[in-house]
């Protein structure tokens, strides 16, 4: 089956592409590189031996998207493309509503036009549950008013896809990811944001290799196992596998399928730091800092539905994720150094 992956060169998209290829899917990627690099395509090739068809444009460009559909006729879509930084969404709400909703509208218009494409997997988020009344969070936990525009776009898109599916008979998987971490086991793919990372794992990676001096642990006075925030960290390769299982589910004409993707286990910030140190035999420089505004104490996924209805089970541990993440960060540092050496040479030659 041919699958169109929007945002397929991004963090979760690129890992999912490798898993799709390994499972025999033909992959077409569209990405405008607003938060990714073209080199990711080489890494996908190095890992899988396949170079997927790649289109560089904004998914909101309906004319280009129409041409792509005409040429490639995908039967399913995995829709990752969107902006994802919570803090930035509070500063630039319009940019978030425009991109996240706009890209979804373009995709849905094409699905309406090209009826053969009647399956879509959407990257939703545990953020739709807001501040939890209780944990674990199951798919029937209430959807709360989001505390930020980013989260609001996820709630709105879930609703839009559900309404669309009712009329068009589309099969939709709304996958609510918990906290994805780690990297491809080869260390060739991972997450290396420019500037200061918002999320803990890329921050930890940068502290580990000395690119940042110290990790601030945001609060140690929560009512949790050791006072630090607890989250459900899921290895990105397990998450990738979840998308393949979701596609199989959609092939059974299941209508709208809502599902958490997490491990079902909470891990505190200090436990994550300890796992990272153990996995890589290094020391992480950290200090306790004030709580971060808007943070919740604890969340983790209820995993029964994913297990029973998708057959989803996580293969990788937090320690695996820490080892893979560190390996990728070293690789990424190495690539950056080579690039800057080459630039120095070019300047000297001029
Ligand atoms: P990412 O930023 O690494 O990947 C998104 C990709 O989409 C990037 O390559 C970017 O260049 C591309 N893109 C953005 N807008 C586009 C547009 N209009 N047209 C074409 N390409 C566009 O993010 P990620 O971490 O891989 O997340 C993927 C999806 O999963 C997002 O929708 C995100 O909201 C969701 N999600 C992420 C997390 C997380 O913690 N990473 C958690 C829950 C949900
Ligand atoms: C995890 C824990 C922090 C950074 C966010 C989005 C959510 C989803 C995943 C997209 C918390 C602590 C963090 C640091 C720290 N994304 N922390 N020092 O906030 O659970 O979720 O990403 O959908 O919508 O809100 O993830 O990685 O930012 O934080 O101590 O430098 O690490 O306080 O307890 P979060 P995170």
PDB file of N, CA and C in Angstrom, residues 60-112:
ATOM      1  N   UNK A  60      -0.236  23.101   2.926  1.00  0.00           N
ATOM      2  CA  UNK A  60      -1.369  24.006   2.705  1.00  0.00           C
ATOM      3  C   UNK A  60      -1.447  24.474   1.252  1.00  0.00           C
ATOM      4  N   UNK A  61      -0.404  24.207   0.469  1.00  0.00           N
ATOM      5  CA  UNK A  61      -0.430  24.586  -0.949  1.00  0.00           C
ATOM      6  C   UNK A  61      -1.285  23.549  -1.696  1.00  0.00           C
ATOM      7  N   UNK A  62      -2.559  23.877  -1.859  1.00  0.00           N
ATOM      8  CA  UNK A  62      -3.513  22.874  -2.369  1.00  0.00           C
ATOM      9  C   UNK A  62      -3.245  22.476  -3.815  1.00  0.00           C
ATOM     10  N   UNK A  63      -2.702  23.419  -4.587  1.00  0.00           N
ATOM     11  CA  UNK A  63      -2.432  23.071  -5.991  1.00  0.00           C
ATOM     12  C   UNK A  63      -1.333  22.004  -6.075  1.00  0.00           C
ATOM     13  N   UNK A  64      -0.273  22.237  -5.292  1.00  0.00           N
ATOM     14  CA  UNK A  64       0.836  21.254  -5.313  1.00  0.00           C
ATOM     15  C   UNK A  64       0.378  19.918  -4.722  1.00  0.00           C
ATOM     16  N   UNK A  65      -0.453  19.993  -3.705  1.00  0.00           N
ATOM     17  CA  UNK A  65      -0.937  18.757  -3.077  1.00  0.00           C
ATOM     18  C   UNK A  65      -1.814  17.976  -4.054  1.00  0.00           C
ATOM     19  N   UNK A  66      -2.612  18.710  -4.807  1.00  0.00           N
ATOM     20  CA  UNK A  66      -3.480  18.084  -5.805  1.00  0.00           C
ATOM     21  C   UNK A  66      -2.619  17.360  -6.855  1.00  0.00           C
ATOM     22  N   UNK A  67      -1.557  18.041  -7.302  1.00  0.00           N
ATOM     23  CA  UNK A  67      -0.659  17.420  -8.300  1.00  0.00           C
ATOM     24  C   UNK A  67      -0.027  16.154  -7.732  1.00  0.00           C
ATOM     25  N   UNK A  68       0.347  16.236  -6.458  1.00  0.00           N
ATOM     26  CA  UNK A  68       0.949  15.059  -5.810  1.00  0.00           C
ATOM     27  C   UNK A  68      -0.053  13.892  -5.785  1.00  0.00           C
ATOM     28  N   UNK A  69      -1.285  14.182  -5.390  1.00  0.00           N
ATOM     29  CA  UNK A  69      -2.305  13.119  -5.325  1.00  0.00           C
ATOM     30  C   UNK A  69      -2.558  12.522  -6.707  1.00  0.00           C
ATOM     31  N   UNK A  70      -2.629  13.397  -7.698  1.00  0.00           N
ATOM     32  CA  UNK A  70      -2.867  12.958  -9.080  1.00  0.00           C
ATOM     33  C   UNK A  70      -1.768  11.977  -9.505  1.00  0.00           C
ATOM     34  N   UNK A  71      -0.520  12.327  -9.173  1.00  0.00           N
ATOM     35  CA  UNK A  71       0.629  11.542  -9.630  1.00  0.00           C
ATOM     36  C   UNK A  71       0.812  10.265  -8.785  1.00  0.00           C
ATOM     37  N   UNK A  72       0.688  10.402  -7.477  1.00  0.00           N
ATOM     38  CA  UNK A  72       1.072   9.292  -6.593  1.00  0.00           C
ATOM     39  C   UNK A  72      -0.103   8.399  -6.156  1.00  0.00           C
ATOM     40  N   UNK A  73      -1.321   8.935  -6.211  1.00  0.00           N
ATOM     41  CA  UNK A  73      -2.520   8.231  -5.718  1.00  0.00           C
ATOM     42  C   UNK A  73      -2.291   7.406  -4.431  1.00  0.00           C
ATOM     43  N   UNK A  74      -1.972   8.084  -3.338  1.00  0.00           N
ATOM     44  CA  UNK A  74      -1.812   7.361  -2.068  1.00  0.00           C
ATOM     45  C   UNK A  74      -3.146   6.795  -1.583  1.00  0.00           C
ATOM     46  N   UNK A  75      -3.053   5.657  -0.876  1.00  0.00           N
ATOM     47  CA  UNK A  75      -4.292   5.049  -0.346  1.00  0.00           C
ATOM     48  C   UNK A  75      -4.509   5.395   1.111  1.00  0.00           C
ATOM     49  N   UNK A  76      -3.454   5.875   1.752  1.00  0.00           N
ATOM     50  CA  UNK A  76      -3.573   6.229   3.173  1.00  0.00           C
ATOM     51  C   UNK A  76      -2.634   7.399   3.468  1.00  0.00           C
ATOM     52  N   UNK A  77      -2.952   8.112   4.550  1.00  0.00           N
ATOM     53  CA  UNK A  77      -2.123   9.261   4.943  1.00  0.00           C
ATOM     54  C   UNK A  77      -1.763   9.126   6.417  1.00  0.00           C
ATOM     55  N   UNK A  78      -0.516   9.444   6.720  1.00  0.00           N
ATOM     56  CA  UNK A  78      -0.163   9.656   8.133  1.00  0.00           C
ATOM     57  C   UNK A  78       0.201  11.126   8.234  1.00  0.00           C
ATOM     58  N   UNK A  79      -0.563  11.843   9.024  1.00  0.00           N
ATOM     59  CA  UNK A  79      -0.465  13.304   9.037  1.00  0.00           C
ATOM     60  C   UNK A  79       0.289  13.801  10.292  1.00  0.00           C
ATOM     61  N   UNK A  80       1.618  13.970  10.104  1.00  0.00           N
ATOM     62  CA  UNK A  80       2.461  14.485  11.192  1.00  0.00           C
ATOM     63  C   UNK A  80       2.660  16.000  11.085  1.00  0.00           C
ATOM     64  N   UNK A  81       2.522  16.542   9.861  1.00  0.00           N
ATOM     65  CA  UNK A  81       2.946  17.928   9.636  1.00  0.00           C
ATOM     66  C   UNK A  81       2.183  18.895  10.532  1.00  0.00           C
ATOM     67  N   UNK A  82       2.938  19.748  11.197  1.00  0.00           N
ATOM     68  CA  UNK A  82       2.334  20.743  12.077  1.00  0.00           C
ATOM     69  C   UNK A  82       3.401  21.325  12.979  1.00  0.00           C
ATOM     70  N   UNK A  83       3.048  22.395  13.662  1.00  0.00           N
ATOM     71  CA  UNK A  83       3.961  22.964  14.662  1.00  0.00           C
ATOM     72  C   UNK A  83       3.626  22.357  16.018  1.00  0.00           C
ATOM     73  N   UNK A  84       4.651  22.270  16.891  1.00  0.00           N
ATOM     74  CA  UNK A  84       4.418  21.500  18.119  1.00  0.00           C
ATOM     75  C   UNK A  84       4.939  22.126  19.417  1.00  0.00           C
ATOM     76  N   UNK A  85       5.485  23.354  19.345  1.00  0.00           N
ATOM     77  CA  UNK A  85       6.080  23.907  20.573  1.00  0.00           C
ATOM     78  C   UNK A  85       5.032  24.669  21.387  1.00  0.00           C
ATOM     79  N   UNK A  86       4.759  24.135  22.576  1.00  0.00           N
ATOM     80  CA  UNK A  86       3.707  24.685  23.435  1.00  0.00           C
ATOM     81  C   UNK A  86       3.938  26.177  23.719  1.00  0.00           C
ATOM     82  N   UNK A  87       5.151  26.523  24.148  1.00  0.00           N
ATOM     83  CA  UNK A  87       5.460  27.917  24.522  1.00  0.00           C
ATOM     84  C   UNK A  87       5.293  28.857  23.336  1.00  0.00           C
ATOM     85  N   UNK A  88       5.831  28.425  22.181  1.00  0.00           N
ATOM     86  CA  UNK A  88       5.738  29.256  20.972  1.00  0.00           C
ATOM     87  C   UNK A  88       4.280  29.469  20.568  1.00  0.00           C
ATOM     88  N   UNK A  89       3.454  28.447  20.809  1.00  0.00           N
ATOM     89  CA  UNK A  89       2.038  28.572  20.411  1.00  0.00           C
ATOM     90  C   UNK A  89       1.323  29.638  21.240  1.00  0.00           C
ATOM     91  N   UNK A  90       1.821  29.900  22.443  1.00  0.00           N
ATOM     92  CA  UNK A  90       1.220  30.962  23.271  1.00  0.00           C
ATOM     93  C   UNK A  90       1.654  32.341  22.749  1.00  0.00           C
ATOM     94  N   UNK A  91       2.867  32.413  22.171  1.00  0.00           N
ATOM     95  CA  UNK A  91       3.365  33.684  21.615  1.00  0.00           C
ATOM     96  C   UNK A  91       2.780  33.961  20.227  1.00  0.00           C
ATOM     97  N   UNK A  92       2.606  32.884  19.455  1.00  0.00           N
ATOM     98  CA  UNK A  92       2.179  33.008  18.052  1.00  0.00           C
ATOM     99  C   UNK A  92       0.964  32.124  17.772  1.00  0.00           C
ATOM    100  N   UNK A  93      -0.156  32.393  18.453  1.00  0.00           N
ATOM    101  CA  UNK A  93      -1.312  31.482  18.299  1.00  0.00           C
ATOM    102  C   UNK A  93      -1.811  31.367  16.859  1.00  0.00           C
ATOM    103  N   UNK A  94      -1.810  32.479  16.143  1.00  0.00           N
ATOM    104  CA  UNK A  94      -2.351  32.462  14.782  1.00  0.00           C
ATOM    105  C   UNK A  94      -1.555  31.513  13.889  1.00  0.00           C
ATOM    106  N   UNK A  95      -0.214  31.603  14.067  1.00  0.00           N
ATOM    107  CA  UNK A  95       0.677  30.750  13.274  1.00  0.00           C
ATOM    108  C   UNK A  95       0.331  29.266  13.518  1.00  0.00           C
ATOM    109  N   UNK A  96       0.019  28.926  14.760  1.00  0.00           N
ATOM    110  CA  UNK A  96      -0.308  27.540  15.103  1.00  0.00           C
ATOM    111  C   UNK A  96      -1.661  27.123  14.537  1.00  0.00           C
ATOM    112  N   UNK A  97      -2.671  27.990  14.714  1.00  0.00           N
ATOM    113  CA  UNK A  97      -3.991  27.641  14.172  1.00  0.00           C
ATOM    114  C   UNK A  97      -3.917  27.530  12.654  1.00  0.00           C
ATOM    115  N   UNK A  98      -3.204  28.477  12.026  1.00  0.00           N
ATOM    116  CA  UNK A  98      -3.133  28.470  10.553  1.00  0.00           C
ATOM    117  C   UNK A  98      -2.449  27.213  10.041  1.00  0.00           C
ATOM    118  N   UNK A  99      -1.305  26.888  10.617  1.00  0.00           N
ATOM    119  CA  UNK A  99      -0.552  25.751  10.076  1.00  0.00           C
ATOM    120  C   UNK A  99      -1.210  24.416  10.431  1.00  0.00           C
ATOM    121  N   UNK A 100      -1.550  24.236  11.691  1.00  0.00           N
ATOM    122  CA  UNK A 100      -2.045  22.919  12.105  1.00  0.00           C
ATOM    123  C   UNK A 100      -3.434  22.629  11.540  1.00  0.00           C
ATOM    124  N   UNK A 101      -4.315  23.636  11.572  1.00  0.00           N
ATOM    125  CA  UNK A 101      -5.649  23.415  11.004  1.00  0.00           C
ATOM    126  C   UNK A 101      -5.582  23.465   9.476  1.00  0.00           C
ATOM    127  N   UNK A 102      -4.847  24.453   8.945  1.00  0.00           N
ATOM    128  CA  UNK A 102      -4.779  24.634   7.494  1.00  0.00           C
ATOM    129  C   UNK A 102      -4.238  23.398   6.790  1.00  0.00           C
ATOM    130  N   UNK A 103      -3.179  22.806   7.338  1.00  0.00           N
ATOM    131  CA  UNK A 103      -2.614  21.618   6.679  1.00  0.00           C
ATOM    132  C   UNK A 103      -3.633  20.475   6.718  1.00  0.00           C
ATOM    133  N   UNK A 104      -4.391  20.385   7.800  1.00  0.00           N
ATOM    134  CA  UNK A 104      -5.402  19.319   7.902  1.00  0.00           C
ATOM    135  C   UNK A 104      -6.519  19.549   6.877  1.00  0.00           C
ATOM    136  N   UNK A 105      -6.959  20.793   6.716  1.00  0.00           N
ATOM    137  CA  UNK A 105      -8.021  21.081   5.730  1.00  0.00           C
ATOM    138  C   UNK A 105      -7.578  20.668   4.326  1.00  0.00           C
ATOM    139  N   UNK A 106      -6.326  21.020   3.970  1.00  0.00           N
ATOM    140  CA  UNK A 106      -5.850  20.669   2.620  1.00  0.00           C
ATOM    141  C   UNK A 106      -5.900  19.161   2.406  1.00  0.00           C
ATOM    142  N   UNK A 107      -5.418  18.440   3.400  1.00  0.00           N
ATOM    143  CA  UNK A 107      -5.398  16.974   3.295  1.00  0.00           C
ATOM    144  C   UNK A 107      -6.821  16.433   3.126  1.00  0.00           C
ATOM    145  N   UNK A 108      -7.737  16.950   3.930  1.00  0.00           N
ATOM    146  CA  UNK A 108      -9.100  16.419   3.883  1.00  0.00           C
ATOM    147  C   UNK A 108      -9.780  16.737   2.545  1.00  0.00           C
ATOM    148  N   UNK A 109      -9.473  17.903   1.998  1.00  0.00           N
ATOM    149  CA  UNK A 109     -10.062  18.241   0.691  1.00  0.00           C
ATOM    150  C   UNK A 109      -9.609  17.237  -0.362  1.00  0.00           C
ATOM    151  N   UNK A 110      -8.323  16.853  -0.278  1.00  0.00           N
ATOM    152  CA  UNK A 110      -7.807  15.869  -1.258  1.00  0.00           C
ATOM    153  C   UNK A 110      -8.442  14.501  -1.021  1.00  0.00           C
ATOM    154  N   UNK A 111      -8.651  14.158   0.250  1.00  0.00           N
ATOM    155  CA  UNK A 111      -9.269  12.854   0.528  1.00  0.00           C
ATOM    156  C   UNK A 111     -10.705  12.824   0.000  1.00  0.00           C
ATOM    157  N   UNK A 112     -11.353  13.967   0.068  1.00  0.00           N
ATOM    158  CA  UNK A 112     -12.727  14.054  -0.455  1.00  0.00           C
ATOM    159  C   UNK A 112     -12.725  13.905  -1.986  1.00  0.00           C
TER     160      UNK A 112
END
